[in-house]
Amino acid sequence: MIKKIAILTSGGDSPGMNSAIEAIVNAAIKKKLEPYLVYEGYLGLVNGDFKKVEKKDVKFIGNKGGTIIYSARFPDFKKIEVRKKAISEMNKKGIDALVVIGGDGSYMGAAKLTEMGIKTIGLPGTIDNDISSTDFTIGFHTSLNTIVEVIDKIRDTAESHKRVKIIEVMGRYCGDLAINAAIATGAEILSTSERKLSEDEIIKQTKKLREEGNRSIIIIVSEHLYNVSELSKKIELKTGIETRSTIIGHSQRGGIPIAEDRILAKRMGIFAVDSLIAGETGVAVNLIDNKLSTKNILEIIKMKRLPRKELFNQYDLIK
Ligand code: ADP
Ligand code: F6P
């Protein structure tokens, strides 16, 4: 039987993390549990930075961007002695279980705590959509909307000035934000780690598109693939077309969560509370074909990313 549960957010923040916190706290109280918040991810766990909360403490937080309990990248958590300190802080407060909202790195931290006897459950909180066990992660759709809004604006000015625009989007090593943004905005060229184009190929396609009469040409690329400022100069030099680059950056991670992310986060949060009460541990919540489920975290981490072949084929038909 669990009584006290703690919640933390870890790794890169994502819109909707607050919605998850709000739902977990409310559902926990309804189920006669005592919810605690942990500040700054695993760092707060080690420092004993916990706060017992009531319904009023989380009222309306689900409509806010970022995470009200803050996040951190805390590599020291990989050390067993650091995790032992975290467990001792949890024991001091009598915490029975921990909800970890974060990406696959944060999942790894939860799995390590599970091995050390702590009850844990994960929620996929990342804009990257790079957790293979779930169709969507919390924050992905809000981030995608931000990207689409930015690219639509860039299209306006690129069309006015007859320019090429390279736009770099986030996603770590997952191209889901890029491919979905390309479909949504009608970008003419796309390069992601799943289907990386050489710089020469980008230049060749750009020339051809201009010859075919396109005034503006939008090139979406995933982060980590090119130096977009250098690439922009090369395109200009080799094609004679004015080219500019934009790195969208961290604005992709902020902002109020759209309804889709709020609902996903709340559904997953409630499911996490029920799963913990049912005795599950070392698992994370997924949404597959609109159905919630749990899966062992270590199995999730080992899963291969799907190559998104159908999406790329569909994009090829409309670009
Ligand atoms: P994300 O959760 O978004 O993938 P990170 O990869 O930065 O982000 O991981 C977030 C945090 O999870 C790390 O800063 C660290 O505290 C913890 N973590 C990551 N990998 C491990 C690991 N192998 N063992 C223990 N903790 C880990
Ligand atoms: O995982 C979310 C993410 O925004 C990735 O898309 C990106 O690669 C990374 O975090 C950036 O991390 P930081 O905010 O530490 O620069």
CSV table of C-alpha atoms and ligand atoms in Angstrom, one decimal:
chain,number,residue,atom,x,y,z
A,1,MET,CA,0.0,0.0,0.0
A,2,ILE,CA,1.4,3.4,-0.9
A,3,LYS,CA,0.5,6.6,0.9
A,4,LYS,CA,2.9,9.4,0.0
A,5,ILE,CA,3.9,10.0,-3.6
A,6,ALA,CA,6.5,12.5,-4.9
A,7,ILE,CA,6.5,14.1,-8.3
A,8,LEU,CA,9.5,15.5,-10.2
A,9,THR,CA,10.2,16.9,-13.7
A,10,SER,CA,13.7,16.3,-15.2
A,11,GLY,CA,15.7,16.9,-18.4
A,12,GLY,CA,14.5,19.4,-21.0
A,13,ASP,CA,11.2,20.9,-19.9
A,14,SER,CA,8.2,20.6,-22.1
A,15,PRO,CA,4.8,22.3,-22.3
A,16,GLY,CA,2.3,20.2,-20.5
A,17,MET,CA,4.5,19.1,-17.6
A,18,ASN,CA,2.4,21.4,-15.3
A,19,SER,CA,-0.8,19.8,-16.6
A,20,ALA,CA,0.6,16.4,-15.6
A,21,ILE,CA,1.5,17.7,-12.1
A,22,GLU,CA,-1.9,19.3,-11.6
A,23,ALA,CA,-3.7,16.0,-12.6
A,24,ILE,CA,-1.4,13.8,-10.5
A,25,VAL,CA,-1.9,15.9,-7.4
A,26,ASN,CA,-5.7,16.1,-7.8
A,27,ALA,CA,-6.1,12.4,-8.6
A,28,ALA,CA,-3.8,11.4,-5.7
A,29,ILE,CA,-5.8,13.4,-3.2
A,30,LYS,CA,-9.0,11.9,-4.5
A,31,LYS,CA,-7.5,8.5,-3.9
A,32,LYS,CA,-6.5,9.4,-0.4
A,33,LEU,CA,-2.7,9.7,-1.1
A,34,GLU,CA,-0.5,12.5,0.0
A,35,PRO,CA,1.3,14.2,-2.9
A,36,TYR,CA,4.7,15.9,-2.6
A,37,LEU,CA,6.5,18.0,-5.2
A,38,VAL,CA,10.2,17.8,-5.7
A,39,TYR,CA,12.1,20.9,-7.0
A,40,GLU,CA,14.7,20.8,-9.7
A,41,GLY,CA,14.5,17.2,-10.7
A,42,TYR,CA,16.9,14.6,-9.3
A,43,LEU,CA,18.9,17.5,-7.8
A,44,GLY,CA,16.0,18.3,-5.5
A,45,LEU,CA,15.6,14.7,-4.6
A,46,VAL,CA,19.2,14.5,-3.4
A,47,ASN,CA,18.9,17.9,-1.6
A,48,GLY,CA,15.6,16.9,0.1
A,49,ASP,CA,13.8,19.8,-1.6
A,50,PHE,CA,10.3,18.4,-1.2
A,51,LYS,CA,7.0,20.2,-0.5
A,52,LYS,CA,3.7,18.6,0.6
A,53,VAL,CA,0.9,20.0,-1.5
A,54,GLU,CA,-2.8,20.4,-1.5
A,55,LYS,CA,-5.3,21.0,-4.3
A,56,LYS,CA,-5.0,24.8,-4.0
A,57,ASP,CA,-1.3,24.7,-4.7
A,58,VAL,CA,-1.8,23.3,-8.2
A,59,LYS,CA,-4.9,25.2,-9.2
A,60,PHE,CA,-4.7,26.3,-12.8
A,61,ILE,CA,-1.0,25.4,-13.2
A,62,GLY,CA,-1.9,23.1,-16.0
A,63,ASN,CA,-2.5,26.1,-18.2
A,64,LYS,CA,1.1,27.4,-17.8
A,65,GLY,CA,4.3,26.7,-19.8
A,66,GLY,CA,7.5,25.4,-18.3
A,67,THR,CA,7.4,23.4,-15.1
A,68,ILE,CA,6.5,25.1,-11.8
A,69,ILE,CA,8.8,22.7,-10.0
A,70,TYR,CA,11.7,23.4,-12.3
A,71,SER,CA,13.9,21.0,-14.1
A,72,ALA,CA,17.6,20.2,-14.2
A,73,ARG,CA,20.2,18.2,-15.9
A,74,PHE,CA,22.1,16.6,-13.1
A,75,PRO,CA,24.6,14.1,-14.4
A,76,ASP,CA,25.8,13.2,-10.9
A,77,PHE,CA,22.7,11.2,-10.5
A,78,LYS,CA,24.4,8.4,-12.4
A,79,LYS,CA,26.6,7.8,-9.3
A,80,ILE,CA,25.2,5.2,-6.9
A,81,GLU,CA,26.3,7.2,-3.8
A,82,VAL,CA,24.4,10.2,-5.0
A,83,ARG,CA,21.3,8.1,-5.6
A,84,LYS,CA,21.7,6.6,-2.1
A,85,LYS,CA,21.5,10.1,-0.7
A,86,ALA,CA,18.3,10.7,-2.7
A,87,ILE,CA,16.8,7.5,-1.3
A,88,SER,CA,17.7,8.5,2.2
A,89,GLU,CA,16.0,11.9,1.7
A,90,MET,CA,12.9,10.1,0.4
A,91,ASN,CA,12.9,7.7,3.4
A,92,LYS,CA,13.2,10.7,5.8
A,93,LYS,CA,9.9,12.1,4.4
A,94,GLY,CA,8.3,8.6,4.2
A,95,ILE,CA,7.8,8.8,0.4
A,96,ASP,CA,6.6,5.5,-0.9
A,97,ALA,CA,6.7,6.2,-4.7
A,98,LEU,CA,8.1,8.6,-7.2
A,99,VAL,CA,6.6,9.9,-10.5
A,100,VAL,CA,9.2,11.0,-12.9
A,101,ILE,CA,8.2,13.3,-15.8
A,102,GLY,CA,10.9,13.6,-18.4
A,103,GLY,CA,12.7,12.0,-21.4
A,104,ASP,CA,14.7,8.8,-21.8
A,105,GLY,CA,17.6,10.1,-19.6
A,106,SER,CA,15.1,10.8,-16.8
A,107,TYR,CA,13.6,7.3,-17.4
A,108,MET,CA,17.1,5.8,-16.9
A,109,GLY,CA,17.4,7.6,-13.5
A,110,ALA,CA,14.0,6.1,-12.5
A,111,ALA,CA,15.0,2.7,-13.6
A,112,LYS,CA,18.2,2.9,-11.4
A,113,LEU,CA,16.1,3.9,-8.4
A,114,THR,CA,13.7,1.0,-9.0
A,115,GLU,CA,16.7,-1.3,-9.0
A,116,MET,CA,17.5,0.1,-5.5
A,117,GLY,CA,14.0,-0.7,-4.2
A,118,ILE,CA,12.1,2.6,-4.9
A,119,LYS,CA,8.7,2.4,-6.5
A,120,THR,CA,8.7,4.6,-9.6
A,121,ILE,CA,6.6,5.4,-12.7
A,122,GLY,CA,7.6,7.5,-15.7
A,123,LEU,CA,5.6,10.0,-17.8
A,124,PRO,CA,7.0,10.9,-21.2
A,125,GLY,CA,7.7,14.7,-21.0
A,126,THR,CA,9.8,15.9,-23.9
A,127,ILE,CA,9.2,18.0,-27.0
A,128,ASP,CA,11.3,15.5,-29.1
A,129,ASN,CA,8.8,12.7,-29.3
A,130,ASP,CA,11.7,10.3,-29.1
A,131,ILE,CA,10.3,7.8,-26.7
A,132,SER,CA,9.5,4.8,-28.8
A,133,SER,CA,6.9,3.2,-26.6
A,134,THR,CA,4.3,6.0,-27.0
A,135,ASP,CA,2.7,7.6,-30.0
A,136,PHE,CA,3.1,11.0,-28.5
A,137,THR,CA,5.1,12.6,-25.7
A,138,ILE,CA,3.9,15.5,-23.6
A,139,GLY,CA,4.9,18.8,-25.2
A,140,PHE,CA,5.5,17.5,-28.7
A,141,HIS,CA,2.3,19.1,-30.2
A,142,THR,CA,2.8,22.5,-28.6
A,143,SER,CA,6.4,22.6,-29.8
A,144,LEU,CA,5.3,21.6,-33.3
A,145,ASN,CA,2.7,24.4,-33.3
A,146,THR,CA,5.3,26.9,-32.3
A,147,ILE,CA,7.6,25.7,-35.1
A,148,VAL,CA,4.7,25.9,-37.7
A,149,GLU,CA,3.8,29.4,-36.5
A,150,VAL,CA,7.4,30.6,-37.0
A,151,ILE,CA,7.9,28.9,-40.4
A,152,ASP,CA,4.6,30.4,-41.7
A,153,LYS,CA,6.0,33.9,-40.7
A,154,ILE,CA,9.3,33.2,-42.3
A,155,ARG,CA,7.5,32.0,-45.5
A,156,ASP,CA,5.8,35.5,-45.7
A,157,THR,CA,9.1,37.3,-45.8
A,158,ALA,CA,10.9,34.7,-47.9
A,159,GLU,CA,8.1,35.0,-50.6
A,160,SER,CA,8.3,38.8,-50.5
A,161,HIS,CA,12.1,38.8,-51.0
A,162,LYS,CA,12.4,35.7,-53.3
A,163,ARG,CA,14.7,34.0,-50.8
A,164,VAL,CA,15.8,30.6,-49.7
A,165,LYS,CA,15.4,30.0,-45.9
A,166,ILE,CA,17.0,27.3,-43.9
A,167,ILE,CA,15.3,26.6,-40.6
A,168,GLU,CA,16.9,24.4,-37.9
A,169,VAL,CA,14.5,22.7,-35.5
A,170,MET,CA,15.1,20.8,-32.3
A,171,GLY,CA,14.4,17.1,-31.7
A,172,ARG,CA,17.7,15.8,-30.4
A,173,TYR,CA,18.3,12.9,-32.8
A,174,CYS,CA,14.7,12.3,-33.6
A,175,GLY,CA,13.2,13.9,-36.8
A,176,ASP,CA,9.5,13.9,-35.7
A,177,LEU,CA,9.3,17.7,-35.1
A,178,ALA,CA,11.0,18.3,-38.5
A,179,ILE,CA,9.0,15.9,-40.7
A,180,ASN,CA,5.7,17.0,-39.1
A,181,ALA,CA,6.6,20.7,-39.5
A,182,ALA,CA,7.5,20.0,-43.1
A,183,ILE,CA,4.1,18.4,-43.8
A,184,ALA,CA,2.3,21.2,-42.0
A,185,THR,CA,4.0,24.1,-43.7
A,186,GLY,CA,4.7,22.7,-47.2
A,187,ALA,CA,8.4,23.1,-46.8
A,188,GLU,CA,10.2,22.2,-50.1
A,189,ILE,CA,13.3,20.5,-48.7
A,190,LEU,CA,13.7,18.4,-45.5
A,191,SER,CA,16.7,16.8,-43.9
A,192,THR,CA,16.6,14.8,-40.7
A,193,SER,CA,18.9,12.2,-39.1
A,194,GLU,CA,16.5,9.5,-40.5
A,195,ARG,CA,16.9,10.8,-44.0
A,196,LYS,CA,19.9,13.2,-44.1
A,197,LEU,CA,20.7,15.0,-47.4
A,198,SER,CA,24.2,15.9,-48.3
A,199,GLU,CA,24.9,19.7,-48.6
A,200,ASP,CA,25.4,19.1,-52.4
A,201,GLU,CA,22.0,17.4,-52.6
A,202,ILE,CA,20.4,20.4,-50.8
A,203,ILE,CA,22.1,22.8,-53.2
A,204,LYS,CA,21.0,20.7,-56.3
A,205,GLN,CA,17.4,20.5,-55.1
A,206,THR,CA,17.4,24.3,-54.3
A,207,LYS,CA,18.6,25.1,-57.9
A,208,LYS,CA,15.9,22.8,-59.4
A,209,LEU,CA,13.1,24.3,-57.3
A,210,ARG,CA,14.1,27.8,-58.4
A,211,GLU,CA,14.2,26.7,-62.0
A,212,GLU,CA,10.7,25.4,-61.6
A,213,GLY,CA,9.6,28.8,-60.6
A,214,ASN,CA,9.5,28.8,-56.8
A,215,ARG,CA,10.0,32.3,-55.4
A,216,SER,CA,10.6,31.2,-51.8
A,217,ILE,CA,12.2,27.9,-50.8
A,218,ILE,CA,12.0,26.6,-47.2
A,219,ILE,CA,14.5,24.1,-46.1
A,220,ILE,CA,13.8,22.4,-42.7
A,221,VAL,CA,16.7,20.7,-41.1
A,222,SER,CA,17.0,18.9,-37.8
A,223,GLU,CA,19.6,20.1,-35.3
A,224,HIS,CA,23.1,18.6,-35.1
A,225,LEU,CA,23.3,17.9,-38.9
A,226,TYR,CA,24.8,21.1,-40.3
A,227,ASN,CA,26.2,24.5,-39.5
A,228,VAL,CA,23.2,26.3,-40.9
A,229,SER,CA,24.9,29.6,-41.2
A,230,GLU,CA,27.8,28.1,-43.2
A,231,LEU,CA,25.3,26.1,-45.3
A,232,SER,CA,23.4,29.2,-46.1
A,233,LYS,CA,26.5,30.9,-47.4
A,234,LYS,CA,27.3,27.9,-49.6
A,235,ILE,CA,23.8,27.8,-51.1
A,236,GLU,CA,24.0,31.5,-51.9
A,237,LEU,CA,27.5,31.1,-53.5
A,238,LYS,CA,26.6,28.1,-55.6
A,239,THR,CA,23.1,29.1,-56.6
A,240,GLY,CA,23.2,32.8,-56.7
A,241,ILE,CA,20.0,32.9,-54.7
A,242,GLU,CA,19.8,35.1,-51.5
A,243,THR,CA,19.7,32.7,-48.6
A,244,ARG,CA,19.2,33.2,-44.8
A,245,SER,CA,19.2,30.8,-41.9
A,246,THR,CA,17.2,30.7,-38.7
A,247,ILE,CA,17.8,28.5,-35.6
A,248,ILE,CA,14.4,28.5,-33.8
A,249,GLY,CA,16.0,27.4,-30.6
A,250,HIS,CA,14.5,27.3,-27.1
A,251,SER,CA,11.3,29.1,-28.0
A,252,GLN,CA,10.3,25.6,-29.3
A,253,ARG,CA,10.3,24.5,-25.7
A,254,GLY,CA,8.3,27.3,-24.0
A,255,GLY,CA,4.8,28.6,-24.2
A,256,ILE,CA,1.4,27.6,-22.8
A,257,PRO,CA,0.6,24.0,-23.6
A,258,ILE,CA,-2.1,23.5,-26.3
A,259,ALA,CA,-5.2,21.5,-25.4
A,260,GLU,CA,-3.9,18.3,-26.9
A,261,ASP,CA,-0.8,18.3,-24.6
A,262,ARG,CA,-2.8,19.4,-21.6
A,263,ILE,CA,-5.2,16.5,-22.1
A,264,LEU,CA,-2.5,14.0,-22.9
A,265,ALA,CA,-0.6,15.0,-19.8
A,266,LYS,CA,-3.7,14.9,-17.5
A,267,ARG,CA,-4.8,11.5,-18.9
A,268,MET,CA,-1.3,10.1,-18.4
A,269,GLY,CA,-1.0,11.6,-14.9
A,270,ILE,CA,-4.2,10.1,-13.7
A,271,PHE,CA,-3.2,6.7,-15.2
A,272,ALA,CA,0.1,6.9,-13.4
A,273,VAL,CA,-1.6,7.4,-10.0
A,274,ASP,CA,-3.9,4.4,-10.7
A,275,SER,CA,-1.0,2.3,-11.9
A,276,LEU,CA,1.0,3.0,-8.7
A,277,ILE,CA,-2.0,2.1,-6.5
A,278,ALA,CA,-2.3,-1.1,-8.5
A,279,GLY,CA,1.2,-2.0,-7.5
A,280,GLU,CA,3.1,-1.2,-10.7
A,281,THR,CA,6.7,0.0,-10.5
A,282,GLY,CA,9.6,0.5,-12.9
A,283,VAL,CA,7.2,1.3,-15.7
A,284,ALA,CA,6.2,4.3,-17.8
A,285,VAL,CA,2.9,5.4,-19.2
A,286,ASN,CA,2.3,5.3,-23.0
A,287,LEU,CA,-0.5,6.3,-25.3
A,288,ILE,CA,-0.9,3.9,-28.2
A,289,ASP,CA,-3.8,4.2,-30.7
A,290,ASN,CA,-5.4,6.5,-28.1
A,291,LYS,CA,-5.3,3.8,-25.4
A,292,LEU,CA,-3.2,4.3,-22.2
A,293,SER,CA,-0.9,1.5,-21.0
A,294,THR,CA,2.3,0.9,-19.1
A,295,LYS,CA,5.5,-0.8,-20.1
A,296,ASN,CA,8.7,-1.6,-18.3
A,297,ILE,CA,11.2,1.3,-18.5
A,298,LEU,CA,14.2,-0.8,-19.2
A,299,GLU,CA,12.3,-2.4,-22.2
A,300,ILE,CA,11.3,1.1,-23.3
A,301,ILE,CA,14.9,2.4,-23.3
A,302,LYS,CA,15.9,-0.6,-25.5
A,303,MET,CA,13.2,-0.1,-28.1
A,304,LYS,CA,14.2,1.0,-31.6
A,305,ARG,CA,12.7,4.2,-33.1
A,306,LEU,CA,10.3,3.5,-35.9
A,307,PRO,CA,11.7,5.0,-39.2
A,308,ARG,CA,8.5,6.9,-40.0
A,309,LYS,CA,8.6,5.6,-43.6
A,310,GLU,CA,5.0,6.2,-44.3
A,311,LEU,CA,5.2,9.9,-43.1
A,312,PHE,CA,8.3,10.5,-45.3
A,313,ASN,CA,6.6,8.8,-48.3
A,314,GLN,CA,3.5,11.0,-47.8
A,315,TYR,CA,5.6,14.1,-47.5
A,316,ASP,CA,7.4,13.2,-50.8
A,317,LEU,CA,4.0,13.2,-52.5
A,318,ILE,CA,3.0,16.7,-51.5
A,319,LYS,CA,6.2,18.7,-51.4
B,1,ADP,P1,15.9,13.7,-20.8
B,1,ADP,O1,15.2,13.1,-19.6
B,1,ADP,O2,15.1,14.9,-21.4
B,1,ADP,O3,16.3,12.7,-21.8
B,1,ADP,P2,18.6,14.0,-19.9
B,1,ADP,O4,19.2,13.0,-20.8
B,1,ADP,O5,19.4,15.2,-19.7
B,1,ADP,O6,17.2,14.5,-20.3
B,1,ADP,O7,18.4,13.3,-18.5
B,1,ADP,C1,17.9,14.0,-17.4
B,1,ADP,C2,18.5,13.5,-16.1
B,1,ADP,O8,18.2,12.2,-15.9
B,1,ADP,C3,20.0,13.6,-16.1
B,1,ADP,O9,20.5,15.0,-15.9
B,1,ADP,C4,20.3,12.8,-14.9
B,1,ADP,O10,20.0,13.4,-13.7
B,1,ADP,C5,19.3,11.6,-15.1
B,1,ADP,N1,19.9,10.5,-15.8
B,1,ADP,C6,20.2,10.4,-17.1
B,1,ADP,N2,20.8,9.3,-17.4
B,1,ADP,C7,21.0,8.6,-16.2
B,1,ADP,C8,21.6,7.3,-15.8
B,1,ADP,N3,22.1,6.5,-16.7
B,1,ADP,N4,21.5,7.0,-14.5
B,1,ADP,C9,20.9,7.8,-13.6
B,1,ADP,N5,20.4,9.0,-13.9
B,1,ADP,C10,20.4,9.4,-15.2
B,2,F6P,O1,15.2,17.2,-25.2
B,2,F6P,C1,14.7,18.5,-25.5
B,2,F6P,C2,15.7,19.4,-26.1
B,2,F6P,O2,15.2,20.6,-26.3
B,2,F6P,C3,16.3,18.8,-27.5
B,2,F6P,O3,15.4,19.0,-28.5
B,2,F6P,C4,17.6,19.6,-27.6
B,2,F6P,O4,18.5,18.8,-28.3
B,2,F6P,C5,18.0,19.7,-26.1
B,2,F6P,O5,16.9,19.5,-25.3
B,2,F6P,C6,18.6,21.1,-25.8
B,2,F6P,O6,19.1,21.0,-24.5
B,2,F6P,P1,19.5,22.3,-23.7
B,2,F6P,O7,18.3,23.1,-23.3
B,2,F6P,O8,20.2,21.7,-22.5
B,2,F6P,O9,20.4,23.1,-24.6
